[in-house]
Short mmCIF file of C-alpha atoms in Angstrom, two decimals:
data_model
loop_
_atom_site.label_atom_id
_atom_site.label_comp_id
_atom_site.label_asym_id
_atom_site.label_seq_id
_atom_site.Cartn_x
_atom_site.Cartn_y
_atom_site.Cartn_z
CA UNK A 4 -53.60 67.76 -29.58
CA UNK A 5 -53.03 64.65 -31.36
CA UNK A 6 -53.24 65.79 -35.07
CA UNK A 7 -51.11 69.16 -34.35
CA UNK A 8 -48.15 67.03 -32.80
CA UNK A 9 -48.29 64.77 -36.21
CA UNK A 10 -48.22 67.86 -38.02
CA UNK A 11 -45.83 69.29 -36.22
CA UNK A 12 -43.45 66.38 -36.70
CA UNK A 13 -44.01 66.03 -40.37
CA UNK A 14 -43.55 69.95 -41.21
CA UNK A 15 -39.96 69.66 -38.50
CA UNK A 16 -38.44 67.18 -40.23
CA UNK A 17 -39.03 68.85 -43.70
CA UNK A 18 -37.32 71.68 -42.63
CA UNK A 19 -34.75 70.02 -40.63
CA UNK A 20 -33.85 67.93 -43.35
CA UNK A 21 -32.92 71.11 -45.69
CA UNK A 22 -31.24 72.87 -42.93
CA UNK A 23 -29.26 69.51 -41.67
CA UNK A 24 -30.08 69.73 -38.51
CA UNK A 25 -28.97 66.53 -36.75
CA UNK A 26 -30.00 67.31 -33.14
CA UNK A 27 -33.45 68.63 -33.88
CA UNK A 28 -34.37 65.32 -36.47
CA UNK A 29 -33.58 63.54 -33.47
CA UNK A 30 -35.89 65.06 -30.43
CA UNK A 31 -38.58 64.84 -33.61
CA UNK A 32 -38.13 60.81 -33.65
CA UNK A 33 -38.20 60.88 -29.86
CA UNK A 34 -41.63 62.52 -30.41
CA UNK A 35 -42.86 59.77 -32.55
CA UNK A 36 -41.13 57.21 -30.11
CA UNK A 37 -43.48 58.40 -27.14
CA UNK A 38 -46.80 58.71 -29.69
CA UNK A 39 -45.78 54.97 -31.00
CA UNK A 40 -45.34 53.89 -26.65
CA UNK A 41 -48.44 55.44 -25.70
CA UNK A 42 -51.44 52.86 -26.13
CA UNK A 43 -54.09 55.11 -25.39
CA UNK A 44 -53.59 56.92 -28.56
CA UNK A 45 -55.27 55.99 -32.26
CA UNK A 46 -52.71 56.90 -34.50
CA UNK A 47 -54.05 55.04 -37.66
CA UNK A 48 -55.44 58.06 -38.93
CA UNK A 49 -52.19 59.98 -39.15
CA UNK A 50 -50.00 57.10 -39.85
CA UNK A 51 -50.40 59.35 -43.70
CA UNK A 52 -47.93 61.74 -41.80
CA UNK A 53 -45.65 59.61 -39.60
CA UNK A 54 -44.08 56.67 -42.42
CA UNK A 55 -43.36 59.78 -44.60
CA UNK A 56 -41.23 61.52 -41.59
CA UNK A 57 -39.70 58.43 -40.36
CA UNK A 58 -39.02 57.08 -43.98
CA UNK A 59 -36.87 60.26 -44.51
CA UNK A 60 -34.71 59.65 -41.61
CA UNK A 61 -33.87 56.40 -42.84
CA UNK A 62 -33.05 56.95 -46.77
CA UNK A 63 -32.44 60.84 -47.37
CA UNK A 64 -29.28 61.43 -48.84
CA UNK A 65 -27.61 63.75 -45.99
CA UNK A 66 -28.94 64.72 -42.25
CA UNK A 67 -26.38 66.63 -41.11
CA UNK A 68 -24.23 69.45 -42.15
CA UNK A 69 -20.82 67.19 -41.89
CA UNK A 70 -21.69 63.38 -42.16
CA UNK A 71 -17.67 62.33 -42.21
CA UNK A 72 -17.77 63.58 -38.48
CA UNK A 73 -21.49 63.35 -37.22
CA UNK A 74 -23.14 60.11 -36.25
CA UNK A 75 -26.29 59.97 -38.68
CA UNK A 76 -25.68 56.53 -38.55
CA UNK A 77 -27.07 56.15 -35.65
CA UNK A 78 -30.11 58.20 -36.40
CA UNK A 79 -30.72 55.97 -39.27
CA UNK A 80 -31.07 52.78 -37.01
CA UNK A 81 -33.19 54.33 -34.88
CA UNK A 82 -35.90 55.53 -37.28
CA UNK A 83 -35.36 52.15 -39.38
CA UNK A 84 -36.67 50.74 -35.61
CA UNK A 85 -39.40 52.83 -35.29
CA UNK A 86 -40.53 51.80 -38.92
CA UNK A 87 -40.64 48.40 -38.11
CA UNK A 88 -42.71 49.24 -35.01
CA UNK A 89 -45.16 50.79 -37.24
CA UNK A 90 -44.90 48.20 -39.43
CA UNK A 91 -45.91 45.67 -36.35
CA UNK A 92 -48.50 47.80 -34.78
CA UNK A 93 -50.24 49.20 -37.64
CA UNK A 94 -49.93 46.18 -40.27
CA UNK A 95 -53.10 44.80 -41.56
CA UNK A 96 -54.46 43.10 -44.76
CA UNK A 97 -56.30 46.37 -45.81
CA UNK A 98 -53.82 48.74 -45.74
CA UNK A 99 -50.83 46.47 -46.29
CA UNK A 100 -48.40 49.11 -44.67
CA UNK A 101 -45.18 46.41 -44.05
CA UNK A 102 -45.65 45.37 -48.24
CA UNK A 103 -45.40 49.08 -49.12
CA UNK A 104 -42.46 49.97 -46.73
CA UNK A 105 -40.50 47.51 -47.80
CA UNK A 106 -40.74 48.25 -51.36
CA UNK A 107 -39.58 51.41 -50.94
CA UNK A 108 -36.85 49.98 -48.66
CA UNK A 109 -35.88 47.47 -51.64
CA UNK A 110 -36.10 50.22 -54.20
CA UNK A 111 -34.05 52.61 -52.60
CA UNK A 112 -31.04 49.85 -52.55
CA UNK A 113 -31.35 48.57 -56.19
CA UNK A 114 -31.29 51.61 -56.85
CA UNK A 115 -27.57 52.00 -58.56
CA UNK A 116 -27.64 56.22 -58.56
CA UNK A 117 -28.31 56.40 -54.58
CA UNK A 118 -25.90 57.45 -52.65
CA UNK A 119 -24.49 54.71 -50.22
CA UNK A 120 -25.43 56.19 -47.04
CA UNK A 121 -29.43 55.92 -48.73
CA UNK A 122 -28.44 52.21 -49.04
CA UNK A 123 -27.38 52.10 -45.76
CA UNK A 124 -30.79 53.16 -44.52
CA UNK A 125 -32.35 50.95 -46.83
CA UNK A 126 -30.49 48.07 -45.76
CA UNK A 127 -30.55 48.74 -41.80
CA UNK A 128 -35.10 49.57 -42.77
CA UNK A 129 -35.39 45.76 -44.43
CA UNK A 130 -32.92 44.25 -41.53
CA UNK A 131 -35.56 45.58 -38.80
CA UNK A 132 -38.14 43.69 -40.93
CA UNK A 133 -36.94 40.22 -40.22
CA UNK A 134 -35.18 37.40 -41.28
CA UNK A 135 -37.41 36.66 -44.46
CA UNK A 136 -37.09 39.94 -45.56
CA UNK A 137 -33.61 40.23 -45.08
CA UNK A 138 -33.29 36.86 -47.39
CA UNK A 139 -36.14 37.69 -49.62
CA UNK A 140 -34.51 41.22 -50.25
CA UNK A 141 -31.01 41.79 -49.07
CA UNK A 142 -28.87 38.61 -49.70
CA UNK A 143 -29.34 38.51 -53.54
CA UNK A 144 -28.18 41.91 -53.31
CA UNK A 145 -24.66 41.44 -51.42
CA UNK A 146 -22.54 40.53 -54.01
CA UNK A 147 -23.24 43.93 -55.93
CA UNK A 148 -23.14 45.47 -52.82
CA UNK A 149 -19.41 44.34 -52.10
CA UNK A 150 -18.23 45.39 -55.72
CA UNK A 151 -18.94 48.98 -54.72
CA UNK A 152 -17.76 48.84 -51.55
CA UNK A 153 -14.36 47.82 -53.03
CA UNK A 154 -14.77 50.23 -55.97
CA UNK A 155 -15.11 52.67 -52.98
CA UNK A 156 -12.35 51.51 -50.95
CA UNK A 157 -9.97 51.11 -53.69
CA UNK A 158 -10.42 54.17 -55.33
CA UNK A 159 -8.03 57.09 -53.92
CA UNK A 160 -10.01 59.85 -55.73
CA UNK A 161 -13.05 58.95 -53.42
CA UNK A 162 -14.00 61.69 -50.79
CA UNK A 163 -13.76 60.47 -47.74
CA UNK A 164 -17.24 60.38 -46.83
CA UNK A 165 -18.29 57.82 -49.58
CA UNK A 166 -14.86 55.63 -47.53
CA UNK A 167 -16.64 55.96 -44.56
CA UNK A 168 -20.35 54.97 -45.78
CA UNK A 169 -18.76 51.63 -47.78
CA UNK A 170 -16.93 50.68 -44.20
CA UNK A 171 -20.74 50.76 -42.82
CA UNK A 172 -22.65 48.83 -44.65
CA UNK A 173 -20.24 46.40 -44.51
CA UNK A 174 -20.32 46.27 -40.91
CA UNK A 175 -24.06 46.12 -41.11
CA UNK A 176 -24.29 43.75 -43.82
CA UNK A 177 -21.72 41.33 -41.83
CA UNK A 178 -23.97 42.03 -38.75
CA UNK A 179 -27.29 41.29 -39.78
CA UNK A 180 -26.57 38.60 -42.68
CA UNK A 181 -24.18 36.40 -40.02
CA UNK A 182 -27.33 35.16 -37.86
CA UNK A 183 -29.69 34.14 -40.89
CA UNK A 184 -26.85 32.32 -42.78
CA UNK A 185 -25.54 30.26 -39.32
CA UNK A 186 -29.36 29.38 -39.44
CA UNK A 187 -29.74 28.56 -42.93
CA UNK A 188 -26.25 27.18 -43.83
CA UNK A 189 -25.30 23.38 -42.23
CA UNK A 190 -21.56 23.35 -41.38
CA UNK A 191 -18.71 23.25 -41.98
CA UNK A 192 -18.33 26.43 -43.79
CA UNK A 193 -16.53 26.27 -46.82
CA UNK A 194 -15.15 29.55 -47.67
CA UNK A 195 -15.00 29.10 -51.24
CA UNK A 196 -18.78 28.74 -51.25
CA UNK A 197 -19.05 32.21 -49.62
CA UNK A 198 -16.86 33.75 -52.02
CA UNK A 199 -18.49 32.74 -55.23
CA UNK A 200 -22.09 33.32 -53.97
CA UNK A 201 -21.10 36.74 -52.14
CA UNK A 202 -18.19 38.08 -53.92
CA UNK A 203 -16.12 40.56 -52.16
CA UNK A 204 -18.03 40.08 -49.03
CA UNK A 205 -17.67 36.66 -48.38
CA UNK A 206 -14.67 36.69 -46.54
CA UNK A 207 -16.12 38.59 -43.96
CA UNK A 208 -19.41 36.95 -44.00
CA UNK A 209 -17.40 33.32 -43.53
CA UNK A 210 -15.34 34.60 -40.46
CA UNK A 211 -18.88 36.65 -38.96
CA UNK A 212 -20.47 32.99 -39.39
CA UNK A 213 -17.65 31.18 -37.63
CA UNK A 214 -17.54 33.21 -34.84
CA UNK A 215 -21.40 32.78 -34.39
CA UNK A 216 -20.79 28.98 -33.95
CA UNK A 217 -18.37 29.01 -31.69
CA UNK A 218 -19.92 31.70 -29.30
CA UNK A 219 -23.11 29.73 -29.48
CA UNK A 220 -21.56 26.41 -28.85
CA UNK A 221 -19.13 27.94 -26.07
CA UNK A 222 -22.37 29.21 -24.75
CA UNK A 223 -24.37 25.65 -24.81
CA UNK A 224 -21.39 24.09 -22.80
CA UNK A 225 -21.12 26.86 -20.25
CA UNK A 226 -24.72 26.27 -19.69
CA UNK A 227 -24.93 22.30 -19.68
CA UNK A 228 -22.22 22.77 -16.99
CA UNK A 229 -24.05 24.71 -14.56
CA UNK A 230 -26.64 22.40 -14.89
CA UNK A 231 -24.69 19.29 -14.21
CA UNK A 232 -23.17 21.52 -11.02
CA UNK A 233 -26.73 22.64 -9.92
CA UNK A 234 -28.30 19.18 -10.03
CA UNK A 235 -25.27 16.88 -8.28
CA UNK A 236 -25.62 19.78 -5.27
CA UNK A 237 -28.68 18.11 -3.37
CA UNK A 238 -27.30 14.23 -3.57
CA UNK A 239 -23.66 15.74 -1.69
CA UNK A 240 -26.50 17.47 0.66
CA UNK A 241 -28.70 14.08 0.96
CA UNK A 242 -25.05 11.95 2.26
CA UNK A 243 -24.02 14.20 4.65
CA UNK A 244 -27.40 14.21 6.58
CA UNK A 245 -28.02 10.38 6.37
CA UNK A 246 -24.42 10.28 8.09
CA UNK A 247 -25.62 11.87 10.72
CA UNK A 248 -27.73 9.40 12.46
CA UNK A 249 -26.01 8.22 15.88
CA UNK A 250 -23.03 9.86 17.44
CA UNK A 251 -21.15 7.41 20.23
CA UNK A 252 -18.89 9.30 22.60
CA UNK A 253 -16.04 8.09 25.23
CA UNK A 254 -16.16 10.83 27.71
CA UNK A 255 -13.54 10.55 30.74
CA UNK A 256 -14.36 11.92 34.18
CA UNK A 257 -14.21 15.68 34.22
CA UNK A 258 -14.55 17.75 37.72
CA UNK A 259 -18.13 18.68 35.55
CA UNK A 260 -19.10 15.17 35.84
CA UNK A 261 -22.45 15.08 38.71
CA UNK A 262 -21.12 12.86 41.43
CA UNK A 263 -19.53 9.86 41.01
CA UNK A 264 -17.59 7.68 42.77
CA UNK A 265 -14.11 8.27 43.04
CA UNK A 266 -12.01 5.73 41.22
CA UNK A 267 -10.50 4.67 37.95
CA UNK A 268 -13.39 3.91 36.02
CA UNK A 269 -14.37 4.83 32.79
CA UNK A 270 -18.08 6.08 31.59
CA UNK A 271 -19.60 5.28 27.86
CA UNK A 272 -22.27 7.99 26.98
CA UNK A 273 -24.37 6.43 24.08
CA UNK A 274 -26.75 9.11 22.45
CA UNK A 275 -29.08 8.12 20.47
CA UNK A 276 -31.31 10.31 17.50
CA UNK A 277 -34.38 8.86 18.49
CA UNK A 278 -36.63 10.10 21.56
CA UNK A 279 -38.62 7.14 23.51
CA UNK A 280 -40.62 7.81 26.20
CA UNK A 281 -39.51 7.98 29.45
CA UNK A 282 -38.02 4.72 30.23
CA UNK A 283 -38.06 2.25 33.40
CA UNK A 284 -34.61 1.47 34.92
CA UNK A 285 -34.83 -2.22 36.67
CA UNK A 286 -30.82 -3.00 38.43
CA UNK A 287 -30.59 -6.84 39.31
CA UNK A 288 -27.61 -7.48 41.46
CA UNK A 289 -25.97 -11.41 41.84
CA UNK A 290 -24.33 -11.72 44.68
CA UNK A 291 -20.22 -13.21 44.26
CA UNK A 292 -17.14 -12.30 46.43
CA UNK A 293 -14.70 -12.86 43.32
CA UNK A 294 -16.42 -10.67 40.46
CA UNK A 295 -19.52 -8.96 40.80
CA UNK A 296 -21.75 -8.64 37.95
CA UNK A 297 -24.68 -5.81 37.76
CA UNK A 298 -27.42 -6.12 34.77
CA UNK A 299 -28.97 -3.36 33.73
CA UNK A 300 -32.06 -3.23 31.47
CA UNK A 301 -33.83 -0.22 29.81
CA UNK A 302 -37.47 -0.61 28.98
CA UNK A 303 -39.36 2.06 26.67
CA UNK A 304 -40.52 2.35 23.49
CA UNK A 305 -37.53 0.84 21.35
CA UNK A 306 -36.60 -2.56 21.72
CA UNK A 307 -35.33 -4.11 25.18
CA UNK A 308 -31.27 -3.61 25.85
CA UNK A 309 -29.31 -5.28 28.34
CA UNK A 310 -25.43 -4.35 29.06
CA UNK A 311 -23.38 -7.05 31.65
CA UNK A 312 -20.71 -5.07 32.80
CA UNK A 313 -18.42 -7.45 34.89
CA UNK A 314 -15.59 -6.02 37.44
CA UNK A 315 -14.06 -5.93 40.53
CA UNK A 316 -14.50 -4.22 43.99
CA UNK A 317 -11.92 -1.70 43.60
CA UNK A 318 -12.06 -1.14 39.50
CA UNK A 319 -15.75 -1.57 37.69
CA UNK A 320 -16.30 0.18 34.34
CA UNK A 321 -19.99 1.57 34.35
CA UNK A 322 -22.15 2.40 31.15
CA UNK A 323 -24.76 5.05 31.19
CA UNK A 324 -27.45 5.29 27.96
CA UNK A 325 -28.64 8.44 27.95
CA UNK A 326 -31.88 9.54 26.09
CA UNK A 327 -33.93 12.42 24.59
CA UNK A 328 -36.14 11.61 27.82
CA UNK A 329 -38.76 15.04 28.68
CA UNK A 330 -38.46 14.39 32.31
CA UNK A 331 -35.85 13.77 34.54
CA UNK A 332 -34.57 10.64 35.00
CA UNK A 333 -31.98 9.13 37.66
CA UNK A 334 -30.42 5.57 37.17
CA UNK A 335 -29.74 3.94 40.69
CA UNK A 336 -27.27 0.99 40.22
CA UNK A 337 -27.16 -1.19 43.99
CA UNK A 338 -23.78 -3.83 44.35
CA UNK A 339 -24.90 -7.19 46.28
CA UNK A 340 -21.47 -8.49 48.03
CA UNK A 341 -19.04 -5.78 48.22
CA UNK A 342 -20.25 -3.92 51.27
CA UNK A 343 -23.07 -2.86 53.47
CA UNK A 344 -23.96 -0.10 51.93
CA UNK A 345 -26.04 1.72 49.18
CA UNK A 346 -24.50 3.75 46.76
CA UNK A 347 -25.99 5.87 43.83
CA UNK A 348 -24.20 7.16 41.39
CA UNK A 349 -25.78 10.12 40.79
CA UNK A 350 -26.34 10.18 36.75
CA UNK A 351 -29.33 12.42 35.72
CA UNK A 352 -30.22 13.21 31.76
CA UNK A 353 -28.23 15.78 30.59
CA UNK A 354 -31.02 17.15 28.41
CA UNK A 355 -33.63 18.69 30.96
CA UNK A 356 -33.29 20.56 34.34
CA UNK A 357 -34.94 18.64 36.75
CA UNK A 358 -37.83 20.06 38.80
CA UNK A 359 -38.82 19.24 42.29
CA UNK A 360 -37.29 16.39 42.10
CA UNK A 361 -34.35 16.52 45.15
CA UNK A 362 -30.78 15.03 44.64
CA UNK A 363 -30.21 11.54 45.92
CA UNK A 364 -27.95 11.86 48.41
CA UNK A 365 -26.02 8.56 49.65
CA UNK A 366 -27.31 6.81 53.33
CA UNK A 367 -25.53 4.65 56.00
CA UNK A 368 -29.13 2.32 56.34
CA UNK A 369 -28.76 -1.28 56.41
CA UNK A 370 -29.30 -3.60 52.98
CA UNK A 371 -32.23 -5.85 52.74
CA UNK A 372 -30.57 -9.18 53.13
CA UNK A 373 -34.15 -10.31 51.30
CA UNK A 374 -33.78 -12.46 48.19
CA UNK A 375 -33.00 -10.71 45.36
CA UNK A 376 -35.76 -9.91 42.41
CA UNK A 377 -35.82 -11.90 39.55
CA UNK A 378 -35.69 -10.13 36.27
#
């Protein structure tokens, strides 16, 4: 099948050509686009009748039966792409297939008889080719170039197709030339220099180059600032957790509060990140009829912490540390000299549910009068 599709390209766009028949040229380089995309296929041996069929696309002097209305322009690029693809896959040191295609290319634009819509095929074929063709071939010819575009442009007796052609390949030339010279050409730009090495063209070739510097520049600093934004994201991140390492509440008595003793005073809930194991609650009581004092000390896994809370019978502030304790825990604080009696008052962690373990309820039984422990 292979061969008869190649031949069936080359003979379509012979006749296609004669006839001007835009639509069919291009379902013909959509053909060659899928032979060229398929890798399975080994076209080298009919490469004799693809660069012919392409290479008329590109340079032929009309494609279409009204070229001041149809886009052939377009056509144009696209074969031009497909020759370079050829050009890329193809390309070797026997058969040397870029060297010839781009002397026709060059050819066809020195040439001063062509019609400008062949140079703007030859042009658009050597841009594809890259930027050392484009300043091996194409910038030592702008300056003619722009004297017949102007000649063009000036001249009222010009048909209007030949107005439109010179407005394209100055577009094209101002396209493709603009990224080579901002890479070959330090600034500033002087626009006198592009004048007297381009001619008429160098106006437009001096404000194409300008506006390449500042998009790329505008592009660097939009960059560099996301980066800057990106990076100082995890330090704001880093802060705000390492602030978060103990949280000290003043909590007043609340009807949710479990059982305590009715009165005035005020609890301290001190929570703390860390989670000890379960810790030992020892109360030492001193016995004094003016100001009782009751010691509490906490023994676990962090350091030892004692709290002297000092008060009086009717008005004693109390401090409860709560910790990430597993198990339940229930802090019993007894009062030496005040009273007869034993009182709890009823704190348990706030972090676990406890289990079989049965509330502490207040009794009426007689204090041992014993000497206190020491601590």
């Amino acid at each position: 099948m292979l061969p008869r599709l190649c031949t069936f390209i080359a003979e379509g766009v012979k006749v296609n050509v004669v006839q001007n028949n835009l639509a069919l040229l291009i379902y013909l380089m959509r053909m060659v686009k899928a032979l060229l995309d398929n890798q399975t296929l080994y076209l080298e041996k009919y490469l004799h009748e693809l660069i012919p069929s392409v290479s008329t696309c590109i340079v032929t002097k009309q494609l279409c039966a009204r070229p001041d209305v149809d886009n052939h322009w377009a056509l144009r690029d696209f074969a031009s792409r497909l020759m370079a693809q050829i050009c890329k896959n193809f390309n070797t040191s026997t058969n040397s297939i870029q060297t010839r295609v781009t002397r026709m290319f060059s050819k066809a634009l020195y040439n001063e008889k062509a019609p400008m819509a062949s140079h703007y095929g030859a042009i658009a074929g050597l841009a594809e080719l890259g930027h050392e063709v484009i300043k091996a071939f194409v910038f030592p010819r702008i300056k003619a170039e722009g004297d017949r575009i102007r000649s063009c442009l000036d001249a009222p007796s010009l048909s209007n197709i030949d107005k439109i052609a010179a407005e394209h390949i100055k577009n094209l030339i101002s396209r493709i030339a603009a990224p080579v010279l901002k890479s070959v050409r330090l600034p500033p730009d002087n626009i006198e220099d592009y004048k007297n090495e381009f001619g008429f063209l160098g106006v437009t070739l001096h404000a194409a180059v300008t506006k390449a510097r500042l998009l790329t520049s505008s592009s660097s600093s939009s960059s560099s600032s996301t980066v800057t934004s990106t990076t100082s994201k995890p330090a704001l991140t880093v802060n705000l957790q390492a602030s978060r390492t103990q949280t000290i509440l003043a909590i007043p008595r609340t009807p949710s509060t479990p059982n305590t003793p009715i009165g005035s005073s005020q609890k301290y809930v001190i929570v703390g990140s860390s989670r000890p194991s379960t810790p030992t609650v020892t109360t030492t009581s001193a016995v004094s009829a003016a100001a009782p004092t009751a010691v509490v000390k906490i023994i676990g896994s962090t350091p030892a912490t004692s709290k002297v809370v000092s008060g009086t019978s009717q008005q004693m502030a109390k401090v409860v540390v709560v910790t990430m304790a597993s198990t339940p825990t229930t802090v019993m604080v007894s009062q030496s000299g005040i009273g007869s009696t034993q009182q709890s008052i009823g704190i348990r962690s706030m972090f676990s549910t406890p289990v079989g373990n049965p509330k502490t309820e207040p009794t009426n039984q007689p204090m041992d009068t014993s000497d206190p422990p020491t601590s």
